[in-house]
Coordinates of C-alpha atoms in Angstrom, one line a residue:
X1 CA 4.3 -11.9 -33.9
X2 CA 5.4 -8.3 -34.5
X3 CA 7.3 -6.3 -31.0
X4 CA 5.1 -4.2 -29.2
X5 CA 5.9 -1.4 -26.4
X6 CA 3.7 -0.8 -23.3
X7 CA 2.4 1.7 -21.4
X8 CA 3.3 1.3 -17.5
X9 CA 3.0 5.1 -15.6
X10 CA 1.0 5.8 -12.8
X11 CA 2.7 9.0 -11.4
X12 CA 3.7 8.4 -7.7
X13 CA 2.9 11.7 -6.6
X14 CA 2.6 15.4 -7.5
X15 CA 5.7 15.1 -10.3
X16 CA 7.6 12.6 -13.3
X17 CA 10.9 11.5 -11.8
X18 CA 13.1 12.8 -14.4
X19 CA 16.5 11.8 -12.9
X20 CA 17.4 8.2 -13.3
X21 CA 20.6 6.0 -12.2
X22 CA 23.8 5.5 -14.2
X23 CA 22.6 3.5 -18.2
X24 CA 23.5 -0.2 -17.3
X25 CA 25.3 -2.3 -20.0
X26 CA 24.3 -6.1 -20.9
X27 CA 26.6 -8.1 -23.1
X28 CA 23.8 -10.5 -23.8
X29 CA 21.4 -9.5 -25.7
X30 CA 18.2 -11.7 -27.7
X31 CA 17.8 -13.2 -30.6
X32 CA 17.1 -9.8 -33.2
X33 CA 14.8 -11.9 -34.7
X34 CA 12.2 -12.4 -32.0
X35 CA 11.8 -8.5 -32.4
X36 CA 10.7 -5.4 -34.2
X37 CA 13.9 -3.4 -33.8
X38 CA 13.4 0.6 -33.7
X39 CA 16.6 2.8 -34.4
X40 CA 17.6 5.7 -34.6
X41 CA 15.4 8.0 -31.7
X42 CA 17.8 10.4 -29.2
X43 CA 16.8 11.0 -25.9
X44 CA 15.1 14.4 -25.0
X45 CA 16.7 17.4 -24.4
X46 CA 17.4 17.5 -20.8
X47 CA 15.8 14.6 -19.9
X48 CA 17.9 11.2 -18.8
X49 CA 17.9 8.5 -21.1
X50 CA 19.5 6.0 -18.4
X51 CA 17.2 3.0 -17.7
X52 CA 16.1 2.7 -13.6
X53 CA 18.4 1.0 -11.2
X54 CA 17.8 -2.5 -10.8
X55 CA 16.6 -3.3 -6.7
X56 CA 20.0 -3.4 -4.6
X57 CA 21.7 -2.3 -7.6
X58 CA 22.8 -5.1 -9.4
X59 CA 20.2 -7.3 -11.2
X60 CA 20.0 -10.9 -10.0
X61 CA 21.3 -13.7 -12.9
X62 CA 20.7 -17.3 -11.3
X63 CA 21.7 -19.8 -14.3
X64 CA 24.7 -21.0 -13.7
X65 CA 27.4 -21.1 -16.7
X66 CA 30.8 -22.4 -18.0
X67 CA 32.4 -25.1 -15.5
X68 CA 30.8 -24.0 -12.8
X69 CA 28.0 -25.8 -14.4
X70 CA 29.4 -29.3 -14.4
X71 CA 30.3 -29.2 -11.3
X72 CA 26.3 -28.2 -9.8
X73 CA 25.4 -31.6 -11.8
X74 CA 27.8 -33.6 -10.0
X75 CA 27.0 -32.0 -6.8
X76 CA 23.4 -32.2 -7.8
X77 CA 23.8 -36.3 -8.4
X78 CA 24.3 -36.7 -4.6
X79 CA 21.9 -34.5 -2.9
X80 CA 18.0 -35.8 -1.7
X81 CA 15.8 -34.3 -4.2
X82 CA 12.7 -32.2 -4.1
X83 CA 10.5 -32.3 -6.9
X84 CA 8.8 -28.8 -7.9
X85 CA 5.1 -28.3 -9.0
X86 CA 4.3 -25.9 -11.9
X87 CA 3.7 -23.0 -10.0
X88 CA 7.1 -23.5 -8.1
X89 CA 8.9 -24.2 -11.5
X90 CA 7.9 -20.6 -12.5
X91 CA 8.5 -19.3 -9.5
X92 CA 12.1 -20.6 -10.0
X93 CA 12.0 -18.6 -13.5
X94 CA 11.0 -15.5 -11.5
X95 CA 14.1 -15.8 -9.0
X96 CA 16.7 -16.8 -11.6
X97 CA 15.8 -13.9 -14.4
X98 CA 16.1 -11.0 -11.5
X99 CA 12.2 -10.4 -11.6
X100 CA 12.8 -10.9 -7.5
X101 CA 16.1 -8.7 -7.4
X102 CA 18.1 -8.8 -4.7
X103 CA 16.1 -12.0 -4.2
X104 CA 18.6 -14.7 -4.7
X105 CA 16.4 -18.1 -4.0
X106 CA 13.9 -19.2 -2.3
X107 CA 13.1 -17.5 0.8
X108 CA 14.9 -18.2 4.4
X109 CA 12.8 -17.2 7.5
X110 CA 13.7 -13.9 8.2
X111 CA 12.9 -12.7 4.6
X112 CA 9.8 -15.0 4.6
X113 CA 8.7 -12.7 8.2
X114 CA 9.6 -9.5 6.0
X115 CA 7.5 -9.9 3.2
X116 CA 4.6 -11.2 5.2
X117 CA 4.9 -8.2 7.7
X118 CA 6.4 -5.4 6.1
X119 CA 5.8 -6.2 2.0
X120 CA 9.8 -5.4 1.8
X121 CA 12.8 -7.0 2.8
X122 CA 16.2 -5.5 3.5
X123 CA 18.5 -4.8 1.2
X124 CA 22.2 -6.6 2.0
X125 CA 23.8 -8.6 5.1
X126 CA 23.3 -4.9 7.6
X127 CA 20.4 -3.6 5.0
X128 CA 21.7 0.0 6.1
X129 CA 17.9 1.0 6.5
X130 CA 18.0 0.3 2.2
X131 CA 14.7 -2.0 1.4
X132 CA 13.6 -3.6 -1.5
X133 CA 9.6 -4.2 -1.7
X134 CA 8.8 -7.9 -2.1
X135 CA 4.6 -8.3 -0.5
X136 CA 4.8 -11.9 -2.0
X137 CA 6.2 -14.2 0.0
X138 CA 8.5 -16.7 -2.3
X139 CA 8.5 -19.9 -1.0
X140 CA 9.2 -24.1 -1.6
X141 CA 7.0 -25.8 1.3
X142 CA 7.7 -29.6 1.9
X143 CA 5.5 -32.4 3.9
X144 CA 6.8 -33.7 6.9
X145 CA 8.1 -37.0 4.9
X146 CA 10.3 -34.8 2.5
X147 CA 11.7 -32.6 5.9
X148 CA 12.5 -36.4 7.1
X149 CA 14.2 -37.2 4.0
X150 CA 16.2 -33.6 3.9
X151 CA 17.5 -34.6 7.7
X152 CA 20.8 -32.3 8.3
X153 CA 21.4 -31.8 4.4
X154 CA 22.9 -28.5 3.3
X155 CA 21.5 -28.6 0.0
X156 CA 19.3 -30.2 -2.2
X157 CA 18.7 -30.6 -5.8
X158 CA 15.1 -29.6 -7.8
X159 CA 13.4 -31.3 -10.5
X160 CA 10.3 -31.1 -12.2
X161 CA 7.4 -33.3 -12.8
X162 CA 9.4 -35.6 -14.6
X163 CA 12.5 -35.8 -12.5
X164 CA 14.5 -33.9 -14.7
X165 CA 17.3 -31.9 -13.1
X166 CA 16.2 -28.2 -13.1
X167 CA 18.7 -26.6 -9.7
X168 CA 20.4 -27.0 -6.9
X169 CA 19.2 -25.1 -3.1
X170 CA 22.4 -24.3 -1.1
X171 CA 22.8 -23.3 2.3
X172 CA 19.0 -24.5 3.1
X173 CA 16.9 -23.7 6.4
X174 CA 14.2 -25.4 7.3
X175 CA 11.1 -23.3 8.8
X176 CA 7.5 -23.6 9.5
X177 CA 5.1 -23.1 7.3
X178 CA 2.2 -21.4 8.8
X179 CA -0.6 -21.5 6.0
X180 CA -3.1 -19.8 7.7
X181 CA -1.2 -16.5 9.0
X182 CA 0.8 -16.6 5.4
X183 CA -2.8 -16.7 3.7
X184 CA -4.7 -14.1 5.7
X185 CA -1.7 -11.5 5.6
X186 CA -1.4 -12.0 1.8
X187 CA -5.0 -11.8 1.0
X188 CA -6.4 -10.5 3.7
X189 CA -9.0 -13.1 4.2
X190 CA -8.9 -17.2 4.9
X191 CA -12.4 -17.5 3.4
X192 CA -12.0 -20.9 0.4
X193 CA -12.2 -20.0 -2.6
X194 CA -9.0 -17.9 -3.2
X195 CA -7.3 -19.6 -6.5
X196 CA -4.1 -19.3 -5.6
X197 CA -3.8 -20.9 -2.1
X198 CA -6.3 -23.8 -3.4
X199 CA -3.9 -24.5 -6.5
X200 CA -0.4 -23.7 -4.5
X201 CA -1.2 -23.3 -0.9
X202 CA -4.1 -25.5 0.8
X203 CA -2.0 -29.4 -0.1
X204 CA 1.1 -27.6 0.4
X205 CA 3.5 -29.0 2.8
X206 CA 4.0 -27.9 6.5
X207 CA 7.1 -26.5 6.2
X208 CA 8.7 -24.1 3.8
X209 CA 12.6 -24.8 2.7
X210 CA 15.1 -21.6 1.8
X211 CA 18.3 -21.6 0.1
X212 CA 20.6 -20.0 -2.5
X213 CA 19.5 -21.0 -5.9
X214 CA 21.8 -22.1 -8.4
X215 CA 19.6 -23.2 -12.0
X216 CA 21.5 -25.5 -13.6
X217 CA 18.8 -26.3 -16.9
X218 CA 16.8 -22.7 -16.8
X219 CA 13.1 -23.5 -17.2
X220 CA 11.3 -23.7 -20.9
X221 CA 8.0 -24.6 -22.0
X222 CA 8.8 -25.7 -25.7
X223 CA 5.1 -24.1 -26.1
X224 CA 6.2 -21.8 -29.2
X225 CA 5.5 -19.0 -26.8
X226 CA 9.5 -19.1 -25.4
X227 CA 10.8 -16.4 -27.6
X228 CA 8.6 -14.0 -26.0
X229 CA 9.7 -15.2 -22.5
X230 CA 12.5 -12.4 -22.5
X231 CA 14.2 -11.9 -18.7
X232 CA 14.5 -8.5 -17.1
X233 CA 18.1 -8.7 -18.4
X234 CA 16.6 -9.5 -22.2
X235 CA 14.5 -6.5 -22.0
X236 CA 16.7 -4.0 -20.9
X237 CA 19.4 -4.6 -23.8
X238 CA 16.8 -4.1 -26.5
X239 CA 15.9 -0.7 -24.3
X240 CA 18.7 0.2 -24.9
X241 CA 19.0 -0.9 -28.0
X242 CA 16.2 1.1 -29.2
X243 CA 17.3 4.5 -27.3
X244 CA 14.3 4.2 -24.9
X245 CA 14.0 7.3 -22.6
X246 CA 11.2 6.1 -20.8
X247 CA 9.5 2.6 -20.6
X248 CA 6.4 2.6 -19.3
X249 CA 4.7 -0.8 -18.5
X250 CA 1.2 -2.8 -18.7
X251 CA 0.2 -5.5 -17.0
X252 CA -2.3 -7.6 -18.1
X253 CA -3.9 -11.3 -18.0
X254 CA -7.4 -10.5 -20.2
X255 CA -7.6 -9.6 -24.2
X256 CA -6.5 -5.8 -24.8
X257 CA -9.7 -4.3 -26.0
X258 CA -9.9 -0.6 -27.6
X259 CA -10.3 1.0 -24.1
X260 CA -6.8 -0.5 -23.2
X261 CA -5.0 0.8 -26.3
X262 CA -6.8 4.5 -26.0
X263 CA -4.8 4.4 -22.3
X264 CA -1.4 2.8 -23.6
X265 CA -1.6 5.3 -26.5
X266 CA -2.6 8.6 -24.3
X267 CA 0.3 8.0 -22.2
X268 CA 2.7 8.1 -24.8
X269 CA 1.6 11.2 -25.6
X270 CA 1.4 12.7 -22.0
X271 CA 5.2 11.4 -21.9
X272 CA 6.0 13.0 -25.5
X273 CA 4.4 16.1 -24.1
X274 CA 6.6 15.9 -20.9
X275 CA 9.9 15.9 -23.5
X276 CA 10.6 12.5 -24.2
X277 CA 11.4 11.4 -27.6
X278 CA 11.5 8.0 -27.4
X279 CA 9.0 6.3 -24.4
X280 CA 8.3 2.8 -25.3
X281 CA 5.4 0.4 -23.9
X282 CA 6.7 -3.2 -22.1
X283 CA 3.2 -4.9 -23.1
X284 CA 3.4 -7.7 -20.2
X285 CA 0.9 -10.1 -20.5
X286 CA 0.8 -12.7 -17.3
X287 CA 2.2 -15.8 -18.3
X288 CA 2.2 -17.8 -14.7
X289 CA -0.6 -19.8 -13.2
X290 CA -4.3 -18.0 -13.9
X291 CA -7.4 -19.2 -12.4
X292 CA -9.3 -21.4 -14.7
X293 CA -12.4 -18.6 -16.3
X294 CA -9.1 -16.7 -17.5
X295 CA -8.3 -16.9 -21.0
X296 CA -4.9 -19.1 -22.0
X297 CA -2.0 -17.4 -22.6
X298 CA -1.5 -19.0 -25.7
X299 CA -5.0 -17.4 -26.8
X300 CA -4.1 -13.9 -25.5
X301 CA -1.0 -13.5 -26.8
X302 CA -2.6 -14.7 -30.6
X303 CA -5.2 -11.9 -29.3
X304 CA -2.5 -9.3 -28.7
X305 CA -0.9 -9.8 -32.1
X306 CA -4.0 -8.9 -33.8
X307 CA -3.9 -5.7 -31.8
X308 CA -0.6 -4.9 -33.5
X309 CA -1.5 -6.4 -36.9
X310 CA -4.5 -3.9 -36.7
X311 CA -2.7 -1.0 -35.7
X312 CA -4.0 -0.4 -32.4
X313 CA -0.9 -0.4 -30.4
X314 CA 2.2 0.8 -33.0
X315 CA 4.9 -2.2 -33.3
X316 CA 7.5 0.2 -33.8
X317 CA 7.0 1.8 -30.0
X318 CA 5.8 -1.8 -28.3
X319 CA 7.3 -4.4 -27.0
X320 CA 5.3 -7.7 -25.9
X321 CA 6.8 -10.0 -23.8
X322 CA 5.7 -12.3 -21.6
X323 CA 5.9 -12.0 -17.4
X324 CA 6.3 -15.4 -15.6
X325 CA 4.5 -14.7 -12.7
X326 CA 2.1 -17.1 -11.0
X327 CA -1.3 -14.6 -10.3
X328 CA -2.4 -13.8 -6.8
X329 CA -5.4 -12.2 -6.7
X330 CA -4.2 -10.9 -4.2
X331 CA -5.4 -7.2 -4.5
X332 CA -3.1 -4.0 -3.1
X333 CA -0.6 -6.5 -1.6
X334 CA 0.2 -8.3 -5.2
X335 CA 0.4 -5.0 -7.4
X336 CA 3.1 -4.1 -5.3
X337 CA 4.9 -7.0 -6.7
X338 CA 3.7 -6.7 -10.4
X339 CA 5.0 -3.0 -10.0
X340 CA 8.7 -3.8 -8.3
X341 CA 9.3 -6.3 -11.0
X342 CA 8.9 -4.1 -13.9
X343 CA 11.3 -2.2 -11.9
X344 CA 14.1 -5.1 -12.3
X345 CA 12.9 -5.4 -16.0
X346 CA 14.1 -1.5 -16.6
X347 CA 10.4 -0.1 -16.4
X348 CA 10.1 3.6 -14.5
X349 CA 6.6 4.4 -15.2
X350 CA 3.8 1.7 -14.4
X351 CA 0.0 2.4 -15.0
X352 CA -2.5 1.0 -12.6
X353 CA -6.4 0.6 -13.0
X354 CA -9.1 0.1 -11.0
X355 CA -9.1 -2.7 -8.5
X356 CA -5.6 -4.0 -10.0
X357 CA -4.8 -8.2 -9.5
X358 CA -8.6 -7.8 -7.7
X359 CA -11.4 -10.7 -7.8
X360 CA -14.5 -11.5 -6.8
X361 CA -15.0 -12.3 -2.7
X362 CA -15.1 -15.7 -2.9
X363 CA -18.4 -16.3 -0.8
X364 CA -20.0 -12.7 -1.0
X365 CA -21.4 -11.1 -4.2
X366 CA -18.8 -8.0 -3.8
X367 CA -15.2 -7.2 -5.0
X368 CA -13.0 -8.5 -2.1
X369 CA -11.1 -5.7 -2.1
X370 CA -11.4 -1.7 -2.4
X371 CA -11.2 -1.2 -6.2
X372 CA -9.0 2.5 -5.1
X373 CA -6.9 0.8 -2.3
X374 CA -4.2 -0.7 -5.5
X375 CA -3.3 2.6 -6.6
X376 CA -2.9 4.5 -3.2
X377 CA -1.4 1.4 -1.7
X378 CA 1.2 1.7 -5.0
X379 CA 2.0 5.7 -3.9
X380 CA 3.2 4.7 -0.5
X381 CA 4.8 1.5 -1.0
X382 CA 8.1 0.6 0.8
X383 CA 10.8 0.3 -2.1
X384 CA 8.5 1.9 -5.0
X385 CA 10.0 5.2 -4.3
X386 CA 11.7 5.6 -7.9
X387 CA 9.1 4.0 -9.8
X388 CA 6.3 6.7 -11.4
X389 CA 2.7 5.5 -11.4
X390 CA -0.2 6.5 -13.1
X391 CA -3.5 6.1 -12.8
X392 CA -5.9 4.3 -15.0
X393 CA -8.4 7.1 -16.7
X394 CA -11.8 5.5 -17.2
X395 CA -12.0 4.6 -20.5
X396 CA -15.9 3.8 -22.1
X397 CA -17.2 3.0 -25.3
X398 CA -19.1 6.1 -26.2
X399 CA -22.0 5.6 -28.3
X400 CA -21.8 9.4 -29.7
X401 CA -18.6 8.6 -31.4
X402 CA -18.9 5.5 -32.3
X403 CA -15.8 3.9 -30.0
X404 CA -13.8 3.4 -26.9
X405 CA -13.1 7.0 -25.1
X406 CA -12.7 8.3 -21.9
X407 CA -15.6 8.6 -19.7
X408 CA -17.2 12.3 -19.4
X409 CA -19.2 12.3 -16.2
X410 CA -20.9 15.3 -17.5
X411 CA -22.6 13.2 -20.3
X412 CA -22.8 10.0 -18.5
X413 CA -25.5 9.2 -20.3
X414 CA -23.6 8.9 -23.9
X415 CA -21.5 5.9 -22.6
X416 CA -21.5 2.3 -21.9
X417 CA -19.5 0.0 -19.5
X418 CA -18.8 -3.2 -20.8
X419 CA -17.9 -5.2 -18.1
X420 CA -15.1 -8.0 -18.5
X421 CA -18.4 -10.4 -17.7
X422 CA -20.2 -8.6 -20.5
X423 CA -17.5 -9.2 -23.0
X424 CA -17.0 -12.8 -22.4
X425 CA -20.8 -13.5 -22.6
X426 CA -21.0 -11.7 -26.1
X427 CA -17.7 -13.8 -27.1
X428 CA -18.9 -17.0 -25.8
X429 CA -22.9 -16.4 -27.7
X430 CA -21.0 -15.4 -30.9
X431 CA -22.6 -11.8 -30.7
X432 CA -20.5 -9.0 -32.0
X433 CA -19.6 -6.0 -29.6
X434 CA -19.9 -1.9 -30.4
X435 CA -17.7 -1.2 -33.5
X436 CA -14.9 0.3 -31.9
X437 CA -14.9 -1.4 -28.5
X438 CA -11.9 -4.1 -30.1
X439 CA -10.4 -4.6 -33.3
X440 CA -12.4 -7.1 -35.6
X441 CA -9.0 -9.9 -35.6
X442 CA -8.9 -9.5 -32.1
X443 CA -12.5 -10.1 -31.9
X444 CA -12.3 -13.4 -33.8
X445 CA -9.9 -14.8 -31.4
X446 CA -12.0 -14.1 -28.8
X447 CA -14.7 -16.0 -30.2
X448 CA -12.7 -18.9 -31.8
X449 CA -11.5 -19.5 -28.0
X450 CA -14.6 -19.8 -26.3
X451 CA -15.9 -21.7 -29.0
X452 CA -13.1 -24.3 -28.7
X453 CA -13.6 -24.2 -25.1
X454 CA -17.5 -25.3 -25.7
X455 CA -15.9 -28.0 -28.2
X456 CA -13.8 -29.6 -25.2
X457 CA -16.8 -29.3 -23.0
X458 CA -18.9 -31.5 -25.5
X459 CA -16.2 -33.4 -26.1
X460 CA -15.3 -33.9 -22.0
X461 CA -11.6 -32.8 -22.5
X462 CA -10.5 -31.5 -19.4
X463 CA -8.8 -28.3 -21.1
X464 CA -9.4 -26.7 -24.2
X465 CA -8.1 -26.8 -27.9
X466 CA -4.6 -25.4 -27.6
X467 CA -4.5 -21.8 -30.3

């Protein structure tokens, strides 16, 4: 699949930062092969071509290396064990990449009270007033058996769902895990239905276990998705390597349609137009946990390449890689977190739409939360204070041109809204949408998915066709 850069700006306030911390060096770099390498563009006149600052400074690098290593497997071979679900492995992929910098493991109390309270935590041993945002509480929850089993250990070792050794937890505490407060801060509701707390939450244990996090066998998936799994550090070396003066990033977990790529595409040029010469798009799809009526990952990103294959988004100014966070739906409080980690990964412009990480209220037929409250939440965030966010403009198709453009109140009449519902529907009944609204390969995709989803329905498989 051809490299693609992403659009992430949503300007903070009335101005473009424009003056960014000291360029950052990475001697490891990925595999040139897993991208579309771009050479050869200098930064713009009077405008820094350093990439942002990594939170506390110094970006977090968890998997441990050389003889250190040995010595965490022997260390490992006597501790009790605590085996990780899926959404705890990728939260241990989140923590040891630096997604969570200065986040160095699974949560202790106090930093567990800070992110549930204040959407931040402190920055350091004294914090000096310096705070880092974090609104998503990062946390390994036990049962009462496995806090038994623990007893008075200082450290434990993690393995997945088939006992394999994945890390050690160092230096653990051992504190309460209040569901309901964690789930009624972080959402803002306890009504059922939220996706998250019924998949990671709800059966979780009583009690929540933090330590310092050592990985020992960094996490894979052996998917043939892995080579777009690049880590903050990954990213920022081929940046670099490309002469980036601005990297703006998009998040997404649904199919990019036209009305996407017209936004991606117009922000370039808005940052061309500032004076950059080189701004290139992070594309970052969601690779963690997604509530089951989302569309695979393994389907979206065959979706995305199709975008590039068709020239909607350019190759040579994209780059698409994957972000292993588990999704929220957790409204304002989880685009704060979507938004600090691009931060880590070396993004300083972010674009937000409407009703970002948003859903459905569970019980009521209305959006649970204010689809505006993302974006203003985003401009006075705790620890987002570097980080330049822009505004989704409405994009529509309009049916005067013939294609996706953005929405002209004074001729409302000339457009049409098709709704993420809308899209699906036409996908699932084999209908074709507007010329224009997505490219035609991306389109097929689209179709083949649902119609291998209504395959494994006949069929009574429990998950559909893999692409």
């Amino acid at each position: 699949m051809a490299a693609a850069a992403m659009a992430s700006t949503h300007l903070r306030t009335s101005n473009y930062a424009t003056d960014f911390s000291p360029k950052l060096k990475f001697t490891e770099s990925p595999n040139p092969s897993r991208l579309h390498l771009r050479r050869g563009a200098r930064p713009a006149a009077g405008i820094s071509a350093s990439l942002i600052e990594p939170d506390g400074g110094e970006l977090v690098d968890l998997v441990v290396k050389g003889p250190e290593r040995a010595a965490k497997v022997r260390q490992a071979a006597a501790l009790p064990r605590i085996r990780l679900s899926a959404v705890e492995l990728q939260w241990v992929q989140v923590v040891s990449e630096g997604w969570a910098s200065p986040l160095r493991g699974f949560m202790r109390e106090h930093q567990f009270l800070q992110a549930l309270h204040f959407n931040s935590i402190r920055i350091g041993d004294g914090g000096g007033g310096a705070v880092a945002n974090m609104s998503v509480p990062i946390v390994l929850a036990v049962d009462d058996a496995e806090k038994r089993r623990l007893g008075a250990a200082d450290a434990v070792a993690l393995v997945d769902g088939e006992d394999r050794l994945v890390a050690v937890l160092s230096d653990i505490e051992i504190y309460r895990h209040n569901k309901e407060e964690r789930i009624a801060r972080t959402w803002g509701t306890t009504a059922p239905g939220l996706p998250y707390v019924e998949e990671a939450i709800t059966n979780a244990g009583n009690w929540l276990v933090g330590g310092d996090l050592a990985v020992i066998n960094p996490v894979k998936y052996d998917d043939g998705l892995d080579r777009f799994r690049l880590s903050p550090a990954e990213l920022r070396a081929e940046f670099e390597r490309r002469e980036a003066d601005a990297v703006f990033a998009f998040q997404l977990r649904n199919p990019v349609h036209n009305g996407h790529a017209l936004l991606m595409n117009d922000t370039r040029q808005r940052l061309l137009d500032m004076g950059y010469k080189n701004p290139v798009l992070l594309l970052h799809p969601l690779g963690g946990y997604t509530k089951a009526d989302d569309v695979p990952l393994s389907w979206r990103m065959k979706q995305h390449e199709k975008v590039l294959e068709d020239g909607i988004l350019d190759p040579e100014t994209t780059i698409v890689s994957i972000f292993p966070s588990p999704m929220h739906y957790a409204g304002p409080t989880e685009v704060q977190w979507h938004a600090k980690a691009r931060i880590n990964a070396g993004a300083n412009f972010y674009i937000v739409g409407r009703d970002p990480a948003g859903m459905s209220h569970p019980l009521e037929k209305r959006d649970l939360y204010d689809a505006d409250h993302g974006k203003k939440v985003l401009s006075m965030a705790p620890g987002l204070e570097r980080l330049n966010i822009l505004p989704f403009k409405v994009a529509a198709y309009d049916k005067t041109l013939g294609k996706m453009a953005f929405f002209d109140p004074s001729r409302a009449q000339d457009f049409l809204f098709i709704s993420g519902t809308k899209m699906r529907n036409l996908a699932k009944n084999k209908e074709s949408p507007p010329d224009g609204f997505m490219c035609p390969g991306g389109w097929k995709v689209l179709v083949e998915y649902y119609e291998s989803l209504a395959k494994s329905e006949n069929e009574r498989l429990a998950e559909p066709v893999p692409a």
